Short mmCIF file of C-alpha atoms in Angstrom, two decimals:
data_model
loop_
_atom_site.label_atom_id
_atom_site.label_comp_id
_atom_site.label_asym_id
_atom_site.label_seq_id
_atom_site.Cartn_x
_atom_site.Cartn_y
_atom_site.Cartn_z
CA MET A 1 -17.04 -9.69 19.60
CA SER A 2 -13.76 -8.83 19.98
CA THR A 3 -12.66 -6.00 22.60
CA VAL A 4 -10.85 -4.21 19.30
CA SER A 5 -14.46 -4.15 17.65
CA LYS A 6 -16.24 -2.01 20.61
CA SER A 7 -14.60 1.40 19.16
CA LYS A 8 -16.63 3.46 16.82
CA VAL A 9 -16.43 7.06 15.22
CA THR A 10 -18.69 9.33 17.02
CA ALA A 11 -17.81 12.54 15.26
CA THR A 12 -16.30 14.00 12.18
CA GLU A 13 -15.37 17.80 11.57
CA PRO A 14 -13.18 19.80 9.67
CA LEU A 15 -9.83 20.26 10.90
CA ASP A 16 -8.39 23.61 11.45
CA PRO A 17 -4.76 23.23 10.12
CA LYS A 18 -3.79 25.68 13.42
CA ASP A 19 -5.32 22.75 15.50
CA ALA A 20 -3.24 20.07 13.69
CA ARG A 21 -0.49 18.10 15.63
CA TRP A 22 -0.31 14.95 13.23
CA VAL A 23 -1.06 15.88 9.75
CA LYS A 24 -1.04 18.92 7.51
CA LEU A 25 -1.82 19.45 3.79
CA VAL A 26 0.76 21.27 1.48
CA LYS A 27 0.00 23.06 -2.01
CA LEU A 28 3.11 22.44 -4.20
CA THR A 29 4.30 24.12 -7.35
CA TYR A 30 5.99 22.05 -9.98
CA THR A 31 7.07 22.01 -13.39
CA ASP A 32 6.35 19.20 -16.23
CA PRO A 33 8.19 18.18 -18.84
CA THR A 34 7.15 20.97 -21.12
CA ALA A 35 8.24 23.22 -18.26
CA THR A 36 4.37 24.45 -17.69
CA VAL A 37 4.17 25.29 -14.14
CA ARG A 38 1.15 23.38 -12.33
CA THR A 39 -0.15 23.07 -8.92
CA TRP A 40 -0.73 19.69 -6.75
CA GLU A 41 -2.23 19.35 -3.14
CA SER A 42 -0.91 16.64 -0.86
CA ALA A 43 -1.05 15.52 2.46
CA GLU A 44 1.85 15.09 4.91
CA ARG A 45 2.48 13.33 8.48
CA LEU A 46 4.00 15.85 10.97
CA THR A 47 6.01 13.04 12.87
CA ARG A 48 8.72 12.08 10.36
CA PRO A 49 11.86 12.35 11.97
CA HIS A 50 13.97 15.28 10.79
CA GLY A 51 16.79 13.50 8.38
CA SER A 52 14.53 10.07 8.25
CA ALA A 53 13.73 8.96 4.65
CA ILE A 54 10.79 7.22 6.04
CA ASP A 55 7.65 7.33 8.01
CA GLY A 56 7.86 3.99 9.69
CA VAL A 57 8.38 0.44 8.98
CA GLY A 58 5.82 -2.82 8.48
CA ILE A 59 6.82 -5.94 9.93
CA ILE A 60 6.68 -9.28 8.17
CA ALA A 61 6.93 -11.51 11.05
CA ILE A 62 7.17 -15.23 9.83
CA MET A 63 6.68 -17.68 13.26
CA GLN A 64 9.10 -20.85 13.50
CA ASN A 65 9.11 -23.59 15.45
CA ASP A 66 5.40 -23.19 16.87
CA PRO A 67 4.49 -26.31 18.84
CA ALA A 68 1.11 -25.42 18.12
CA HIS A 69 1.52 -25.71 14.51
CA PRO A 70 4.37 -28.39 14.20
CA SER A 71 4.16 -29.11 10.49
CA ALA A 72 1.98 -26.07 9.49
CA PRO A 73 3.49 -24.08 6.31
CA PRO A 74 5.17 -21.01 7.50
CA ARG A 75 2.90 -18.74 9.54
CA ILE A 76 2.45 -14.70 9.65
CA LEU A 77 1.66 -12.65 12.53
CA LEU A 78 -1.08 -10.41 12.08
CA GLN A 79 -3.01 -7.98 14.07
CA LYS A 80 -6.40 -6.30 14.41
CA GLN A 81 -6.79 -2.62 15.28
CA PHE A 82 -9.39 -0.21 15.04
CA ARG A 83 -8.45 2.42 12.90
CA PRO A 84 -10.53 5.68 13.31
CA PRO A 85 -9.78 7.38 9.70
CA ILE A 86 -12.12 4.43 8.24
CA ASP A 87 -13.93 3.68 11.54
CA GLN A 88 -13.35 -0.25 10.97
CA VAL A 89 -11.15 -2.56 12.70
CA VAL A 90 -7.90 -3.14 10.01
CA ILE A 91 -6.10 -6.52 9.61
CA GLU A 92 -2.54 -5.15 9.52
CA VAL A 93 1.06 -6.37 10.23
CA PRO A 94 2.57 -4.86 13.10
CA ALA A 95 4.05 -1.93 12.47
CA GLY A 96 4.88 1.53 13.77
CA LEU A 97 6.50 5.06 13.41
CA ILE A 98 10.44 5.34 13.14
CA ASP A 99 11.93 7.53 16.25
CA ALA A 100 14.61 9.81 15.58
CA GLY A 101 18.28 8.23 14.66
CA GLU A 102 16.54 4.98 14.84
CA THR A 103 17.38 2.11 11.84
CA ALA A 104 14.62 0.69 10.40
CA GLU A 105 15.35 -2.94 11.13
CA ALA A 106 15.53 -1.50 14.98
CA CYS A 107 12.37 0.16 14.69
CA ALA A 108 10.68 -3.10 13.40
CA LEU A 109 12.44 -5.27 16.47
CA ARG A 110 11.16 -2.33 18.97
CA GLU A 111 7.74 -2.31 17.29
CA LEU A 112 7.22 -5.87 17.31
CA ARG A 113 8.08 -5.98 20.91
CA GLU A 114 6.14 -3.35 21.80
CA GLU A 115 2.96 -4.18 19.95
CA THR A 116 3.09 -8.28 20.15
CA GLY A 117 5.36 -8.97 23.11
CA TYR A 118 7.46 -11.31 20.29
CA ARG A 119 11.27 -11.08 19.90
CA GLY A 120 12.46 -11.49 16.33
CA ARG A 121 15.53 -11.76 14.36
CA VAL A 122 16.24 -9.94 10.75
CA VAL A 123 15.92 -12.17 8.08
CA GLU A 124 19.54 -12.14 6.75
CA GLY A 125 20.06 -11.26 2.99
CA PHE A 126 16.07 -10.40 2.71
CA GLY A 127 15.84 -8.26 5.81
CA MET A 128 14.48 -4.67 4.25
CA THR A 129 12.59 -3.85 1.21
CA PRO A 130 12.54 -1.05 -0.95
CA VAL A 131 10.78 2.46 0.22
CA GLN A 132 7.02 1.83 -0.58
CA TRP A 133 5.19 4.54 -1.06
CA ASN A 134 1.93 4.57 0.34
CA ASP A 135 -0.42 6.50 -1.95
CA PRO A 136 2.16 9.01 -4.11
CA GLY A 137 -0.64 11.01 -5.68
CA PHE A 138 -2.16 12.16 -2.81
CA CYS A 139 0.49 11.93 -0.04
CA ASN A 140 4.12 11.72 0.84
CA THR A 141 3.75 8.89 3.56
CA ASN A 142 5.96 5.45 3.07
CA VAL A 143 7.13 2.43 4.90
CA GLN A 144 9.58 0.19 4.74
CA MET A 145 8.89 -3.18 5.06
CA ILE A 146 11.23 -5.64 7.31
CA HIS A 147 11.11 -9.16 7.18
CA VAL A 148 11.62 -11.06 10.83
CA THR A 149 11.93 -14.55 11.84
CA VAL A 150 9.98 -15.02 15.53
CA ASP A 151 11.49 -18.65 16.84
CA MET A 152 8.72 -19.84 19.09
CA SER A 153 11.04 -22.39 20.77
CA LEU A 154 12.86 -19.51 22.47
CA PRO A 155 11.83 -18.88 26.51
CA GLU A 156 11.59 -15.43 25.67
CA ASN A 157 8.66 -16.05 23.29
CA GLN A 158 6.46 -18.52 25.71
CA ASN A 159 4.44 -15.60 27.19
CA PRO A 160 4.85 -12.32 24.90
CA LYS A 161 3.70 -9.23 27.08
CA PRO A 162 2.89 -6.41 24.61
CA GLU A 163 3.77 -3.03 26.04
CA LEU A 164 0.79 -1.15 24.68
CA GLU A 165 0.27 2.77 25.21
CA GLU A 166 -3.12 3.02 27.49
CA SER A 167 -4.59 4.08 23.66
CA GLU A 168 -3.67 1.30 22.08
CA PHE A 169 -5.71 -2.04 21.75
CA ILE A 170 -4.22 -4.55 19.52
CA GLU A 171 -5.14 -8.57 19.09
CA CYS A 172 -2.32 -10.46 17.45
CA PHE A 173 -3.15 -13.62 15.37
CA THR A 174 -1.19 -15.83 12.91
CA VAL A 175 -2.37 -17.30 9.60
CA PRO A 176 -0.51 -19.75 7.00
CA MET A 177 1.19 -17.77 4.27
CA THR A 178 -0.36 -20.34 1.60
CA ASP A 179 -3.88 -19.26 2.83
CA LEU A 180 -3.00 -15.41 3.41
CA TYR A 181 -5.34 -14.49 0.33
CA ALA A 182 -8.33 -16.66 1.11
CA GLU A 183 -7.78 -15.50 4.75
CA SER A 184 -8.13 -11.57 3.65
CA GLU A 185 -11.37 -12.13 1.39
CA ARG A 186 -12.75 -14.29 4.19
CA LEU A 187 -11.84 -11.27 7.03
CA GLU A 188 -13.28 -8.61 4.71
CA ARG A 189 -16.60 -10.84 4.57
CA GLU A 190 -16.64 -10.64 8.15
CA GLY A 191 -16.56 -6.96 8.30
CA TYR A 192 -12.51 -6.55 8.77
CA ALA A 193 -10.85 -3.63 6.56
CA ILE A 194 -7.54 -5.07 4.94
CA ASP A 195 -4.58 -2.75 5.23
CA ALA A 196 -2.90 -2.56 1.76
CA ARG A 197 0.35 -4.14 3.34
CA VAL A 198 -1.62 -7.49 4.13
CA GLY A 199 -3.77 -7.29 1.08
CA THR A 200 -1.25 -6.40 -1.75
CA PHE A 201 1.53 -8.90 -0.10
CA ALA A 202 -1.17 -11.76 -0.06
CA GLU A 203 -2.32 -10.69 -4.19
CA GLY A 204 1.55 -11.56 -4.62
CA ILE A 205 1.77 -14.57 -3.05
CA GLU A 206 -1.67 -15.56 -4.74
CA VAL A 207 -0.10 -14.56 -8.18
CA ALA A 208 3.06 -16.40 -7.69
CA LYS A 209 0.55 -19.62 -7.34
CA ARG A 210 -1.79 -19.20 -9.63
CA TRP A 211 1.05 -18.13 -12.42
CA LYS A 212 3.34 -20.82 -10.96
CA LEU A 213 5.92 -18.08 -10.88
CA VAL A 214 8.33 -20.05 -8.06
CA MET B 1 16.84 11.42 -19.34
CA SER B 2 13.30 10.08 -19.87
CA THR B 3 10.72 12.86 -20.66
CA VAL B 4 8.85 11.86 -17.16
CA SER B 5 12.29 12.84 -14.99
CA LYS B 6 12.05 16.42 -16.63
CA SER B 7 9.62 17.36 -13.57
CA LYS B 8 10.17 18.97 -10.77
CA VAL B 9 8.74 20.49 -7.49
CA THR B 10 9.98 24.11 -7.46
CA ALA B 11 7.75 25.51 -4.14
CA THR B 12 5.70 24.00 -1.43
CA GLU B 13 3.28 26.17 0.83
CA PRO B 14 1.06 25.36 3.43
CA LEU B 15 -2.59 24.95 1.91
CA ASP B 16 -5.60 26.69 3.37
CA PRO B 17 -8.52 23.99 3.64
CA LYS B 18 -10.74 26.93 1.86
CA ASP B 19 -8.33 26.64 -1.16
CA ALA B 20 -8.35 22.71 -1.07
CA ARG B 21 -10.10 21.05 -4.38
CA TRP B 22 -8.98 17.65 -3.97
CA VAL B 23 -7.70 16.94 -0.46
CA LYS B 24 -9.07 17.87 3.08
CA LEU B 25 -8.19 17.14 7.12
CA VAL B 26 -10.79 15.94 9.30
CA LYS B 27 -10.94 15.88 13.11
CA LEU B 28 -12.46 12.27 14.47
CA THR B 29 -13.96 12.29 17.76
CA TYR B 30 -14.23 7.99 18.65
CA THR B 31 -14.98 6.00 21.74
CA ASP B 32 -12.37 3.06 22.71
CA PRO B 33 -13.12 -0.12 24.00
CA THR B 34 -13.02 1.00 27.44
CA ALA B 35 -15.70 3.68 26.21
CA THR B 36 -12.98 6.79 26.89
CA VAL B 37 -14.05 9.24 24.43
CA ARG B 38 -10.37 10.06 22.01
CA THR B 39 -9.71 12.07 19.16
CA TRP B 40 -7.73 11.38 16.10
CA GLU B 41 -6.74 13.54 12.83
CA SER B 42 -7.01 12.14 9.23
CA ALA B 43 -6.34 13.35 5.58
CA GLU B 44 -9.14 12.48 2.63
CA ARG B 45 -9.65 12.92 -0.91
CA LEU B 46 -12.37 14.99 -2.09
CA THR B 47 -12.95 13.01 -4.89
CA ARG B 48 -14.60 9.72 -4.01
CA PRO B 49 -17.96 9.66 -5.74
CA HIS B 50 -21.12 9.41 -3.29
CA GLY B 51 -21.93 6.05 -2.65
CA SER B 52 -18.79 4.64 -4.03
CA ALA B 53 -16.70 2.21 -1.66
CA ILE B 54 -13.47 3.00 -3.18
CA ASP B 55 -11.21 5.87 -4.26
CA GLY B 56 -10.43 4.09 -7.20
CA VAL B 57 -8.57 0.84 -8.66
CA GLY B 58 -4.96 -0.49 -9.47
CA ILE B 59 -4.57 -2.56 -12.54
CA ILE B 60 -1.97 -5.95 -12.05
CA ALA B 61 -2.05 -6.10 -16.32
CA ILE B 62 -0.44 -9.34 -17.58
CA MET B 63 0.89 -9.25 -21.14
CA GLN B 64 0.33 -12.49 -22.89
CA ASN B 65 1.11 -13.80 -26.40
CA ASP B 66 3.55 -11.03 -26.76
CA PRO B 67 6.04 -11.68 -30.00
CA ALA B 68 8.68 -9.87 -28.37
CA HIS B 69 8.97 -12.32 -25.49
CA PRO B 70 7.28 -15.45 -27.07
CA SER B 71 9.05 -17.75 -24.69
CA ALA B 72 9.32 -15.86 -21.32
CA PRO B 73 7.34 -15.96 -17.97
CA PRO B 74 4.47 -13.64 -17.65
CA ARG B 75 5.14 -10.29 -17.70
CA ILE B 76 3.53 -7.37 -15.85
CA LEU B 77 2.83 -3.70 -17.31
CA LEU B 78 4.21 -0.87 -15.27
CA GLN B 79 4.29 2.78 -15.53
CA LYS B 80 6.73 5.54 -14.91
CA GLN B 81 4.89 8.91 -13.53
CA PHE B 82 6.14 11.88 -11.68
CA ARG B 83 4.18 12.19 -8.38
CA PRO B 84 4.61 15.86 -7.16
CA PRO B 85 3.65 14.86 -3.44
CA ILE B 86 7.07 12.86 -3.20
CA ASP B 87 8.86 14.78 -5.97
CA GLN B 88 9.80 12.16 -7.69
CA VAL B 89 9.11 9.55 -10.61
CA VAL B 90 7.47 6.48 -9.39
CA ILE B 91 6.96 3.04 -10.08
CA GLU B 92 3.65 2.34 -10.83
CA VAL B 93 0.86 -0.15 -11.91
CA PRO B 94 -1.62 1.42 -14.02
CA ALA B 95 -4.31 3.26 -11.92
CA GLY B 96 -6.89 5.86 -11.61
CA LEU B 97 -10.06 7.11 -9.78
CA ILE B 98 -13.43 5.79 -9.74
CA ASP B 99 -16.09 7.56 -11.85
CA ALA B 100 -19.65 8.09 -10.05
CA GLY B 101 -21.49 4.96 -11.05
CA GLU B 102 -18.59 2.91 -12.35
CA THR B 103 -17.74 -0.45 -11.49
CA ALA B 104 -14.22 -0.91 -10.37
CA GLU B 105 -13.57 -3.64 -13.33
CA ALA B 106 -14.98 -0.92 -15.74
CA CYS B 107 -12.80 1.78 -14.01
CA ALA B 108 -9.93 -0.71 -14.72
CA LEU B 109 -10.39 -1.35 -18.60
CA ARG B 110 -10.76 2.38 -19.08
CA GLU B 111 -8.30 3.73 -16.90
CA LEU B 112 -5.70 1.23 -18.92
CA ARG B 113 -7.19 2.09 -22.43
CA GLU B 114 -6.58 5.71 -21.57
CA GLU B 115 -3.24 5.30 -19.66
CA THR B 116 -1.46 2.55 -21.91
CA GLY B 117 -3.72 2.14 -24.77
CA TYR B 118 -4.07 -1.42 -24.32
CA ARG B 119 -7.11 -3.21 -24.32
CA GLY B 120 -7.51 -5.73 -21.39
CA ARG B 121 -9.77 -8.51 -20.24
CA VAL B 122 -10.88 -9.33 -16.31
CA VAL B 123 -9.19 -12.40 -15.09
CA GLU B 124 -11.98 -14.80 -14.11
CA GLY B 125 -12.54 -15.97 -11.14
CA PHE B 126 -9.70 -13.80 -9.76
CA GLY B 127 -10.72 -10.64 -11.14
CA MET B 128 -10.91 -8.46 -7.90
CA THR B 129 -9.12 -8.36 -4.84
CA PRO B 130 -10.20 -7.12 -1.16
CA VAL B 131 -10.78 -3.38 -1.05
CA GLN B 132 -7.02 -2.40 0.26
CA TRP B 133 -6.58 0.28 2.38
CA ASN B 134 -3.54 2.62 1.78
CA ASP B 135 -2.32 4.01 5.07
CA PRO B 136 -5.09 3.76 7.61
CA GLY B 137 -3.96 5.28 10.72
CA PHE B 138 -3.21 8.58 8.74
CA CYS B 139 -5.90 8.35 5.90
CA ASN B 140 -8.90 6.89 4.36
CA THR B 141 -7.94 6.24 0.87
CA ASN B 142 -7.97 2.97 -0.74
CA VAL B 143 -8.20 0.95 -4.05
CA GLN B 144 -9.21 -2.11 -5.04
CA MET B 145 -6.78 -4.19 -7.37
CA ILE B 146 -8.32 -5.37 -10.77
CA HIS B 147 -6.45 -8.24 -12.72
CA VAL B 148 -6.22 -8.26 -16.41
CA THR B 149 -4.60 -10.02 -19.03
CA VAL B 150 -3.61 -8.24 -22.02
CA ASP B 151 -3.49 -10.35 -25.20
CA MET B 152 -0.70 -8.73 -27.21
CA SER B 153 -1.91 -10.59 -30.52
CA LEU B 154 -5.16 -9.29 -30.91
CA PRO B 155 -5.11 -6.24 -33.52
CA GLU B 156 -6.28 -3.91 -31.39
CA ASN B 157 -2.93 -3.93 -29.05
CA GLN B 158 -0.69 -3.40 -32.22
CA ASN B 159 -0.17 -0.07 -31.92
CA PRO B 160 -1.36 0.93 -28.24
CA LYS B 161 -2.29 5.15 -28.18
CA PRO B 162 -2.75 6.19 -24.79
CA GLU B 163 -5.48 8.93 -24.06
CA LEU B 164 -3.59 11.12 -21.84
CA GLU B 165 -4.69 14.64 -20.18
CA GLU B 166 -2.66 17.27 -21.38
CA SER B 167 -1.20 17.37 -17.72
CA GLU B 168 -0.45 13.60 -17.75
CA PHE B 169 2.99 12.44 -18.39
CA ILE B 170 3.21 8.38 -18.35
CA GLU B 171 5.93 5.70 -19.58
CA CYS B 172 4.96 2.40 -19.88
CA PHE B 173 7.19 -0.54 -19.65
CA THR B 174 7.16 -4.34 -18.91
CA VAL B 175 9.04 -6.67 -16.57
CA PRO B 176 8.78 -10.48 -15.99
CA MET B 177 6.82 -11.02 -12.82
CA THR B 178 9.34 -13.71 -11.54
CA ASP B 179 12.00 -10.80 -11.66
CA LEU B 180 9.84 -8.12 -10.28
CA TYR B 181 11.00 -7.81 -6.81
CA ALA B 182 14.74 -7.74 -8.26
CA GLU B 183 13.51 -4.79 -10.87
CA SER B 184 12.19 -2.63 -8.14
CA GLU B 185 15.67 -3.00 -6.05
CA ARG B 186 17.17 -1.99 -9.31
CA LEU B 187 14.55 0.73 -10.04
CA GLU B 188 15.24 2.22 -6.39
CA ARG B 189 18.89 2.11 -6.66
CA GLU B 190 18.33 4.04 -9.93
CA GLY B 191 16.26 6.97 -8.31
CA TYR B 192 12.99 6.04 -8.88
CA ALA B 193 10.15 5.57 -6.23
CA ILE B 194 8.45 2.24 -5.65
CA ASP B 195 4.75 2.50 -5.48
CA ALA B 196 3.40 0.47 -2.57
CA ARG B 197 0.94 -1.66 -5.09
CA VAL B 198 4.38 -2.55 -6.98
CA GLY B 199 6.45 -2.72 -4.16
CA THR B 200 4.29 -5.05 -1.77
CA PHE B 201 3.04 -7.15 -4.80
CA ALA B 202 6.64 -7.84 -5.79
CA GLU B 203 7.46 -8.74 -2.12
CA GLY B 204 4.35 -11.26 -1.98
CA ILE B 205 6.08 -12.73 -5.06
CA GLU B 206 9.37 -13.04 -3.37
CA VAL B 207 8.50 -14.29 -0.49
CA ALA B 208 6.44 -17.44 -1.97
CA LYS B 209 9.55 -18.17 -4.23
CA ARG B 210 11.99 -18.08 -1.13
CA TRP B 211 9.66 -19.88 1.24
CA LYS B 212 8.39 -22.28 -1.37
CA LEU B 213 4.72 -21.41 -0.91
CA VAL B 214 3.71 -22.64 -3.98
#
């Protein structure tokens, strides 16, 4: 059993808003297209920096010049991380919350270095996606995806040393992008949960293959 | 200006948990891999039916035999819908919450019919994705994506009549799947928000094209 699989939720209780440090609920009043006044309930993170348009970034990190996979198709860097909200180990891309005043690209390179030890380079001309809203009928959280290449032949990427906080436990692995959908199905059968950034991205690749969109 | 663009959030206030009907906050206690006891804050929907593994479904609906686009590449059905949590009109796939006892496939065909009026058929052998977790560091919400084809030559799809609730306002349109990424960038520049199921799916298609994964 891997280290990350040893975590477990042991208790669940209601959270009083006055004790909440990371999340909150809001009641929204809005007018619909007929000018009728309606209400909606929403959840929000408390961590988005003032003035920032996003909560954080996800990182599509494509490994290049890897001596371990010399002739393979491009591989994507993934993580296994235990997530208390679903009491499961999740298959995710590297990701993290943005700091005040930080650009999305700088956040991506910092989080990649901290979580995986790898030094990446933002892909020119295709570095940053539109803002993606995680579940906009339920909450206001969002993420911007940053595309990065990691040159595995560089000295700085020979012995990656993550800089994890003492509460963080992350395991890295890579998957050929052509196999990502089949791998996500296999990993789910093994008991892992599939983060939407991995699952929906894999779904897009798979549809491009099946419908010959290229 | 389209009808859906006429909605607007007019007030935001804290939501007292005792008044909440749709969402809640929970405090989780968990043990990490070193057996250290830690806590986490999470948001949840109150609507997931007892015994259901998912909150709802998203629908990748691919339009076929469309006389309006006889020789075009496959087109995907999208929606514009105002979402109060982000006070914006969102570009989404058809989607909806699952009913008690309902299969994900049945939910998808029902929601497609209710939201768009179209009758679809689940794609054989590629109908249902792994469960995709929307933001598992923040909440427990999830969705399963169902792939459906809509045969536009069938009589039942000639005059689609959505069955919307009186609080629902949805506009449908289609986009060639090969152009989905560029379209999502264009729609964001026009002021629309991009739902993650659209944005990350488009990103996967675009990466398959750029890295020649097919």
